[in-house]
PDB file of C-alpha atoms in Angstrom:
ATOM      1  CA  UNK J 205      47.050  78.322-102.505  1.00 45.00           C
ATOM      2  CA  UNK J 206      48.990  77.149 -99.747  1.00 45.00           C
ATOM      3  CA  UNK J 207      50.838  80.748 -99.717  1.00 55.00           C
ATOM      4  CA  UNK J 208      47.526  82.839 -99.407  1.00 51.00           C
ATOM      5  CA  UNK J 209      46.495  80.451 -96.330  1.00 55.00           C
ATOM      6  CA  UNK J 210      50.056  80.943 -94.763  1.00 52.00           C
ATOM      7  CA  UNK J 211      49.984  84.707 -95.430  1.00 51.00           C
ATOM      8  CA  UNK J 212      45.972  84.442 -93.628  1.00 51.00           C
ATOM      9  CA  UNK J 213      47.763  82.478 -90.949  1.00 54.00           C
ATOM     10  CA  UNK J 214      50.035  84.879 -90.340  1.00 52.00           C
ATOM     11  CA  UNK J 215      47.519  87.203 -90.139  1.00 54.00           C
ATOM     12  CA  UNK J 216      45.504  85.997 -87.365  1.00 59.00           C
ATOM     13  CA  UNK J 217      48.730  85.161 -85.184  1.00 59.00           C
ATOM     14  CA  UNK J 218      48.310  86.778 -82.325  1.00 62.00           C
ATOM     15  CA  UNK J 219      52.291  87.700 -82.022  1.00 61.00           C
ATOM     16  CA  UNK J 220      51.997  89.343 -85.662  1.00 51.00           C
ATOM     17  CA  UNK J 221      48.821  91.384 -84.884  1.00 55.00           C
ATOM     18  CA  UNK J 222      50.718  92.402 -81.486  1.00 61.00           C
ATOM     19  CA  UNK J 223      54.057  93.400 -83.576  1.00 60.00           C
ATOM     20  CA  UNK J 224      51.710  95.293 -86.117  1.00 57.00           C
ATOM     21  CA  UNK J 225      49.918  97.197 -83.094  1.00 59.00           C
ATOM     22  CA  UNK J 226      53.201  98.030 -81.395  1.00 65.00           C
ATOM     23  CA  UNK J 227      54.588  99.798 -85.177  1.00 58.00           C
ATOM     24  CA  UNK J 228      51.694 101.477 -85.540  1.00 56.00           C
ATOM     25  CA  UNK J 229      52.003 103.282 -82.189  1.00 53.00           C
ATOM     26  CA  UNK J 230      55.413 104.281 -82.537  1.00 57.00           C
ATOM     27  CA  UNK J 231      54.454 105.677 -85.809  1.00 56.00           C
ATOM     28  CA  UNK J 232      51.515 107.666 -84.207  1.00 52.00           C
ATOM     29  CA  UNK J 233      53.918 108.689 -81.492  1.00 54.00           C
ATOM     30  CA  UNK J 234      56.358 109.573 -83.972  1.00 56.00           C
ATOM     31  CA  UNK J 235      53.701 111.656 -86.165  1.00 51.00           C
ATOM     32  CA  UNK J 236      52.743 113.603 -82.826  1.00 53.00           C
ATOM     33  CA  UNK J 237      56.257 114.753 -81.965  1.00 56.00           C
ATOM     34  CA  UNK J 238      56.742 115.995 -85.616  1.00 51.00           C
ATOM     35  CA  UNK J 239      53.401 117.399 -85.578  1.00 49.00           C
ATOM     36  CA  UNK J 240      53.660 119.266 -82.759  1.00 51.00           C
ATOM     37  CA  UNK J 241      57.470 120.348 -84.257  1.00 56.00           C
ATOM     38  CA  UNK J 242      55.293 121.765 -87.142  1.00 53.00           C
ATOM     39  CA  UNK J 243      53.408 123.416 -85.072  1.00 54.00           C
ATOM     40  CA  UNK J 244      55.869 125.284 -82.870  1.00 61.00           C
ATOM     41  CA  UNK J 245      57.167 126.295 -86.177  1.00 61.00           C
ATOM     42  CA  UNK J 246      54.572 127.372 -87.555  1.00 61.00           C
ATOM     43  CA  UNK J 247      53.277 129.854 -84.912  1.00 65.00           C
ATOM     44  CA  UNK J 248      57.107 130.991 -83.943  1.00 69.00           C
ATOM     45  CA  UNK J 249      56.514 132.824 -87.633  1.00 65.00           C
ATOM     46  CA  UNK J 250      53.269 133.739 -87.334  1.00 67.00           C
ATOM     47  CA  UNK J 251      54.063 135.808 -83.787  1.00 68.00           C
ATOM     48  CA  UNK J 252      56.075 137.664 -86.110  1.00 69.00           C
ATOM     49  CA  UNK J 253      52.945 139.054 -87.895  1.00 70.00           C
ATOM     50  CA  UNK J 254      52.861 140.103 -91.869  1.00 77.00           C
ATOM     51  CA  UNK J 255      56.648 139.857 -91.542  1.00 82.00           C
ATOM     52  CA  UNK J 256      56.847 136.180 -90.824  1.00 82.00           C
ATOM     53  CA  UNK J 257      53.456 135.369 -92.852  1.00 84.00           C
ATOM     54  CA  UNK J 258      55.351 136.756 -95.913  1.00 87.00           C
ATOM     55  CA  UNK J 259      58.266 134.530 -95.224  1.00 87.00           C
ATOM     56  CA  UNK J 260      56.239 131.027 -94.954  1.00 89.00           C
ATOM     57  CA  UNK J 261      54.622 132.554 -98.871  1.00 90.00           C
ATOM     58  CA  UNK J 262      57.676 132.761 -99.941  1.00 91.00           C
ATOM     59  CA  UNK J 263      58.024 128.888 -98.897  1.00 91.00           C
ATOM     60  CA  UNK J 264      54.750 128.402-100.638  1.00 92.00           C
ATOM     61  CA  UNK J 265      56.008 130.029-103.938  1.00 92.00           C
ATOM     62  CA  UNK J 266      59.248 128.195-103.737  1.00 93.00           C
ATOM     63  CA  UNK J 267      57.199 124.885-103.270  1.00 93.00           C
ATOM     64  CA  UNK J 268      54.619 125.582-106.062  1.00 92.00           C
ATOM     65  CA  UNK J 269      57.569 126.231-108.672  1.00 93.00           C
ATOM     66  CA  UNK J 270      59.297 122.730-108.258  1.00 92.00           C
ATOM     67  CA  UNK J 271      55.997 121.648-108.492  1.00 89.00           C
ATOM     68  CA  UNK J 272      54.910 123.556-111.692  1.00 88.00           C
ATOM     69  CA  UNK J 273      58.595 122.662-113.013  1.00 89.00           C
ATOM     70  CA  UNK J 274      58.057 118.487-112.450  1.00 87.00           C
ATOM     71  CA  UNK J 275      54.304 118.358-113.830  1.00 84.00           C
ATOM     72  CA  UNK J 276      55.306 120.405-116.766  1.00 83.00           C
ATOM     73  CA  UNK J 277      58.091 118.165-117.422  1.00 84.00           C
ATOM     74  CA  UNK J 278      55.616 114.928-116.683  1.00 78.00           C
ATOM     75  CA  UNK J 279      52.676 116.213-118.678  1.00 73.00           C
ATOM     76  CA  UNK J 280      53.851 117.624-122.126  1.00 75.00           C
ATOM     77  CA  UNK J 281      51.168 114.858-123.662  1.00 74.00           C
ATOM     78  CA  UNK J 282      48.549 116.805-122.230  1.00 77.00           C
ATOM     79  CA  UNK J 283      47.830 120.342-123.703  1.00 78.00           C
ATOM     80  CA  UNK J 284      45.647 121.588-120.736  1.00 77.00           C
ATOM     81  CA  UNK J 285      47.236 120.427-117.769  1.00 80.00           C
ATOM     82  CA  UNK J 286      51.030 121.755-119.780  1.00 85.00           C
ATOM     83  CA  UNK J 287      49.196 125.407-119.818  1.00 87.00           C
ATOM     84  CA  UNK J 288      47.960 124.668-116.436  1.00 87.00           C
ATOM     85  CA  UNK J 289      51.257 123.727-114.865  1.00 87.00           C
ATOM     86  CA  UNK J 290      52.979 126.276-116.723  1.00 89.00           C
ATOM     87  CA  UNK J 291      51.065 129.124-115.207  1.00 90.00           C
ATOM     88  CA  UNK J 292      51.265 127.485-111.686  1.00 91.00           C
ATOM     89  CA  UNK J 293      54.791 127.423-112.184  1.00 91.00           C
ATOM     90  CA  UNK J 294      55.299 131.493-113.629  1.00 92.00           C
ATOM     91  CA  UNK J 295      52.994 132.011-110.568  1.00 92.00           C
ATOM     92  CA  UNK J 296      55.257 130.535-107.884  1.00 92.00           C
ATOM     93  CA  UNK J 297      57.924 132.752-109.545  1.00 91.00           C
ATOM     94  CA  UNK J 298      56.158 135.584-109.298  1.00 90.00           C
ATOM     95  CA  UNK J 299      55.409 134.834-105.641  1.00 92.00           C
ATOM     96  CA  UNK J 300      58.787 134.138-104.413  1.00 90.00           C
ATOM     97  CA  UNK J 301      59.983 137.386-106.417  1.00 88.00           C
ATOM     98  CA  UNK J 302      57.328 139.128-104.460  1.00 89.00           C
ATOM     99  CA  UNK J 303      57.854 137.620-101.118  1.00 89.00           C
ATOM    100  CA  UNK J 304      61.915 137.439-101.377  1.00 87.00           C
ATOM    101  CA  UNK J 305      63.568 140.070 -98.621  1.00 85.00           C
ATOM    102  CA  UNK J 306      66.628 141.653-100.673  1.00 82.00           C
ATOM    103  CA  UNK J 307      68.369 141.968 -97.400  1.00 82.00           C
ATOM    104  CA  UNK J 308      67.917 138.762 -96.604  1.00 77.00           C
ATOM    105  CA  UNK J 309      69.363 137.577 -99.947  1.00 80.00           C
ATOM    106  CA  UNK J 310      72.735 140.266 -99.337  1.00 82.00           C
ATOM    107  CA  UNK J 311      73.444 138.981 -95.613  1.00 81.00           C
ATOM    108  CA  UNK J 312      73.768 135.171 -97.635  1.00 80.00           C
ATOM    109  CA  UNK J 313      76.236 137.131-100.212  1.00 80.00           C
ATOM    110  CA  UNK J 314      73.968 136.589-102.667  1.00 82.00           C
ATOM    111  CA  UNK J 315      74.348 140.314-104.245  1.00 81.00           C
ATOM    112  CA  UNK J 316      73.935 138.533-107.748  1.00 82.00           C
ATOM    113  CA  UNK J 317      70.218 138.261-106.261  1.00 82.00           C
ATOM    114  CA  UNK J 318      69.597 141.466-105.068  1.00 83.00           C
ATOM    115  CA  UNK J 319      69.139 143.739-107.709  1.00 86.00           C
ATOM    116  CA  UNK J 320      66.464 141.802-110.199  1.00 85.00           C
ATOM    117  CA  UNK J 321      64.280 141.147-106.734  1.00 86.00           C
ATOM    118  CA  UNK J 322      64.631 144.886-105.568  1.00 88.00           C
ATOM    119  CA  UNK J 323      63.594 145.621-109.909  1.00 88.00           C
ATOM    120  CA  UNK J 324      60.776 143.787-109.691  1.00 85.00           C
ATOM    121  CA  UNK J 325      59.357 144.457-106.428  1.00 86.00           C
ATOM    122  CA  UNK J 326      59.735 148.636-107.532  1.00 88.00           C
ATOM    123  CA  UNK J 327      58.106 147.057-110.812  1.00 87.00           C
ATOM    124  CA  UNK J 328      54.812 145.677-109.052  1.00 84.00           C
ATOM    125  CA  UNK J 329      55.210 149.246-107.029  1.00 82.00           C
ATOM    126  CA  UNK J 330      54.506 150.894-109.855  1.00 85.00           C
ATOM    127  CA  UNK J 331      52.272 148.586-112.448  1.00 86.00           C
ATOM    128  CA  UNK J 332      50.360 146.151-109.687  1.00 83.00           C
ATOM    129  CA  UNK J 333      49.865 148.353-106.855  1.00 85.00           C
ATOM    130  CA  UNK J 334      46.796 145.753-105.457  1.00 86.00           C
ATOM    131  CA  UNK J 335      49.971 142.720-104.931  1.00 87.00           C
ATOM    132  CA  UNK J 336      51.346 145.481-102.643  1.00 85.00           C
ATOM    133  CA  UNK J 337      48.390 145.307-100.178  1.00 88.00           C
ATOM    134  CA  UNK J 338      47.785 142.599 -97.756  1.00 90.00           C
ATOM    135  CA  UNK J 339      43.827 142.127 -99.032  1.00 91.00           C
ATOM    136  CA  UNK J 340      45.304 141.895-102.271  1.00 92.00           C
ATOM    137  CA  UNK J 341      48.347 139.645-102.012  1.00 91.00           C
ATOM    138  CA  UNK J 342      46.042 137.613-100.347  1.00 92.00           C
ATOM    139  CA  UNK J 343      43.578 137.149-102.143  1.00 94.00           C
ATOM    140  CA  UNK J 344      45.930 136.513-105.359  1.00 94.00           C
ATOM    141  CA  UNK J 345      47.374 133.527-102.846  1.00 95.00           C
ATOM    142  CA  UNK J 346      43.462 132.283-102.624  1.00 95.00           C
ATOM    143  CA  UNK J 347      43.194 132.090-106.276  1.00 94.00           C
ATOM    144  CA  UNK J 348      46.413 130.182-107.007  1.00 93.00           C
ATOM    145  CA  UNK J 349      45.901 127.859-104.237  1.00 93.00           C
ATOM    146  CA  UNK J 350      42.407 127.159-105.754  1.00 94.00           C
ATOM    147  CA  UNK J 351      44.162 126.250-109.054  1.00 91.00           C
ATOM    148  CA  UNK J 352      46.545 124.193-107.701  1.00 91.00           C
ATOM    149  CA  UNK J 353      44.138 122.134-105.544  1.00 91.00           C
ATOM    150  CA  UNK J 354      42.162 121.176-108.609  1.00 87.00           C
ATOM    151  CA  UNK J 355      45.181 119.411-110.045  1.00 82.00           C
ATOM    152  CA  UNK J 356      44.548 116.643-107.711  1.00 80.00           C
ATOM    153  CA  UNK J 357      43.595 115.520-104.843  1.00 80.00           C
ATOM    154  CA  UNK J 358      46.186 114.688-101.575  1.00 77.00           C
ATOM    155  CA  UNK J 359      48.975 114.735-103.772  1.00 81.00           C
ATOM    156  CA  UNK J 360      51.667 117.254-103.492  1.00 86.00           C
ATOM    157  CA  UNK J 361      49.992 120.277-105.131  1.00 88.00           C
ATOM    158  CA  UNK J 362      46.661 120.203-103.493  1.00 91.00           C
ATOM    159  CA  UNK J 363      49.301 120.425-100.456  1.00 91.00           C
ATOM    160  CA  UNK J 364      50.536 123.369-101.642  1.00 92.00           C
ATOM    161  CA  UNK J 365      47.203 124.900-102.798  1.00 92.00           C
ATOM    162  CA  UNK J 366      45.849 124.525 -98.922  1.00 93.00           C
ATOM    163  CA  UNK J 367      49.501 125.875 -97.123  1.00 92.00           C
ATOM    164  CA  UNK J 368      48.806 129.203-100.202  1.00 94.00           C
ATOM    165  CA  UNK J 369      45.034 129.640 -98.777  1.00 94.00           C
ATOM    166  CA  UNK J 370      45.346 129.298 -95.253  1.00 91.00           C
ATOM    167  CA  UNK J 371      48.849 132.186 -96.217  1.00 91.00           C
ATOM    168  CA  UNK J 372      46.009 134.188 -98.319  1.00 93.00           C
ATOM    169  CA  UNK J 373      43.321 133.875 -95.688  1.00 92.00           C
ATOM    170  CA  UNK J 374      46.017 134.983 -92.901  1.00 89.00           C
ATOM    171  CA  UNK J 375      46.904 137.971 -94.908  1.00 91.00           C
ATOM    172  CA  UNK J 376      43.351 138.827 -95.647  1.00 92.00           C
ATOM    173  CA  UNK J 377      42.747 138.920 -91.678  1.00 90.00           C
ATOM    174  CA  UNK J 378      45.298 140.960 -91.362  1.00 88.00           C
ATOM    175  CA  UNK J 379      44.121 143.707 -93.600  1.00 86.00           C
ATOM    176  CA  UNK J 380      40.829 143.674 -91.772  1.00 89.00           C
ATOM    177  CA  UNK J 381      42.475 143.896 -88.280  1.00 84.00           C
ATOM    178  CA  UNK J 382      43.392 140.681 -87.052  1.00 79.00           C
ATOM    179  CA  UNK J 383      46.405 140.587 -84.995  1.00 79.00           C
ATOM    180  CA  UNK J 384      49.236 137.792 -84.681  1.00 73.00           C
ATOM    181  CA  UNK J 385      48.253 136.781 -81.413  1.00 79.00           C
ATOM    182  CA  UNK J 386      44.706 135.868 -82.620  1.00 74.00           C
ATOM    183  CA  UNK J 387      46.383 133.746 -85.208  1.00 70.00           C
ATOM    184  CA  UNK J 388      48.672 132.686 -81.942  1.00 69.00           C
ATOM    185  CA  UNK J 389      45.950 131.788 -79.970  1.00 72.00           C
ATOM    186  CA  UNK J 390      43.493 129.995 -83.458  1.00 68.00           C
ATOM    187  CA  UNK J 391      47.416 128.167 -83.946  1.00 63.00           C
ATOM    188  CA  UNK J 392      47.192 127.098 -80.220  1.00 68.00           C
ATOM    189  CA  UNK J 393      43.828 125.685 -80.098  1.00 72.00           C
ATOM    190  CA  UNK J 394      44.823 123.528 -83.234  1.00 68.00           C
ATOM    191  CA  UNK J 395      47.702 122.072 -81.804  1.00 65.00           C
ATOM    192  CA  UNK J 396      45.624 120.975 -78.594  1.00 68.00           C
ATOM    193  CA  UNK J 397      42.551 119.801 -81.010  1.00 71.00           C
ATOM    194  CA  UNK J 398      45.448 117.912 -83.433  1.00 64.00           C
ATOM    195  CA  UNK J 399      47.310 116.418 -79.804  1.00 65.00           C
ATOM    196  CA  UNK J 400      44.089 115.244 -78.828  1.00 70.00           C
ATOM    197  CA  UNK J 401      43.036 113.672 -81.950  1.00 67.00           C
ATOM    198  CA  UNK J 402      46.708 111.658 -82.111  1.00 61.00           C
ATOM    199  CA  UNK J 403      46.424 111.126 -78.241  1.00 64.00           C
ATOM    200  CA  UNK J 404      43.281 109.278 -78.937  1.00 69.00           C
ATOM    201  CA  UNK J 405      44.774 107.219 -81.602  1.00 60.00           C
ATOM    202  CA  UNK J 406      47.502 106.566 -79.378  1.00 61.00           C
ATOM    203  CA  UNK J 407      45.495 104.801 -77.054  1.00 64.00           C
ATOM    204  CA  UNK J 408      43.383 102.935 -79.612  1.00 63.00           C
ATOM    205  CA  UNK J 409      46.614 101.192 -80.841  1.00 57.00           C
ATOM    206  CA  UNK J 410      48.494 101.146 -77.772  1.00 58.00           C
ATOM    207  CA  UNK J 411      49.673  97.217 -76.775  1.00 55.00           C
ATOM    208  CA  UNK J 412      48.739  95.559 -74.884  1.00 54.00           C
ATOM    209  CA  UNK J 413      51.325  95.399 -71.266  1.00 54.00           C
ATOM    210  CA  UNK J 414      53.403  91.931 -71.063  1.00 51.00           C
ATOM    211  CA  UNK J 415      52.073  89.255 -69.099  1.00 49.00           C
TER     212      UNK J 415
END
């Protein structure tokens, strides 16, 4: 008893609810650097049109296969969600094998690399000509982020399952003639909308100046 009303006094100190204000700023100060980090990041690839779009789906694939490979591992008690995570898991394969630049993988010496991604991109060439289009590579990264985000909810797949939609959706523009510097400018606008949003919190917890 005499804990709870110490923790309750410690609580309503003033000098503790000051210390708590002053983290939680520097948090949200430290959130809007990285976000805006993010950000720059994020559009630096997307100036780069299809090219750099492909690149952040291979990041998606690569991210949705160590996912697939840890839930398969953690849910072998549970017939569904196994079959589940086992397709999300071929499917991040298959995305990273479609997204992987062969050159890319030679300039790292990685030659061992080269010649099964080069087979199987001339293999989805030949036998799944709608993965070579950007309305259909997109939409195929619609559907699997759709599965993955009914997994869960703000965990790390639905995560994943938003970063392959908003890759799907960009891809999908492009096929029907948008242009990277309208995702530039729609990449822009967030930024401003997410500064302002933090900015705002920022002030909210902001301490108050020494008397």
């Amino acid at each position: 008893m005499a804990t709870a009303e110490q923790s309750a006094g410690l609580l309503n100190d003033p000098a503790v609810q000051e210390l708590a204000k002053q983290k939680a700023y520097e948090g949200l100060e430290k959130g809007k650097e990285l976000g805006g980090q993010a950000m720059d990041g994020l559009r630096s690839y997307i100036k780069k049109g299809p090219t750099g779009v492909s690149f952040l789906c291979f990041l998606g694939g690569v991210a949705m296969t160590v996912c697939g490979v840890f839930e398969t591992i953690g849910g072998l008690l549970n017939p569904f969600s196994l079959v589940l995570n086992v397709y999300l898991c071929l499917f991040g394969i298959v995305t990273v094998l479609l997204e992987a630049d062969a050159e890319l993988f030679r300039s790292m010496k990685m030659e061992f690399a080269v010649k099964p991604i080069m087979g199987y991109q001339a293999k989805v060439n030949e036998q799944a000509q709608f993965l070579t289009t950007m309305l259909g590579r997109g939409g195929f990264y619609i559907f699997l982020g759709t599965l993955a985000i009914s997994q869960c909810i703000f965990c790390l797949y639905f995560l994943v399952g938003i970063w392959m939609i908003v890759m799907g959706a960009m891809l999908v523009g492009f096929h029907f003639g948008y242009t990277a510097e309208d995702y530039e400018a729609g990449a822009s606008r967030a930024r401003a909308q997410m500064a302002a949003g933090m900015q705002q919190l920022s002030d909210r917890n902001q301490p108050a100046p020494a008397v």
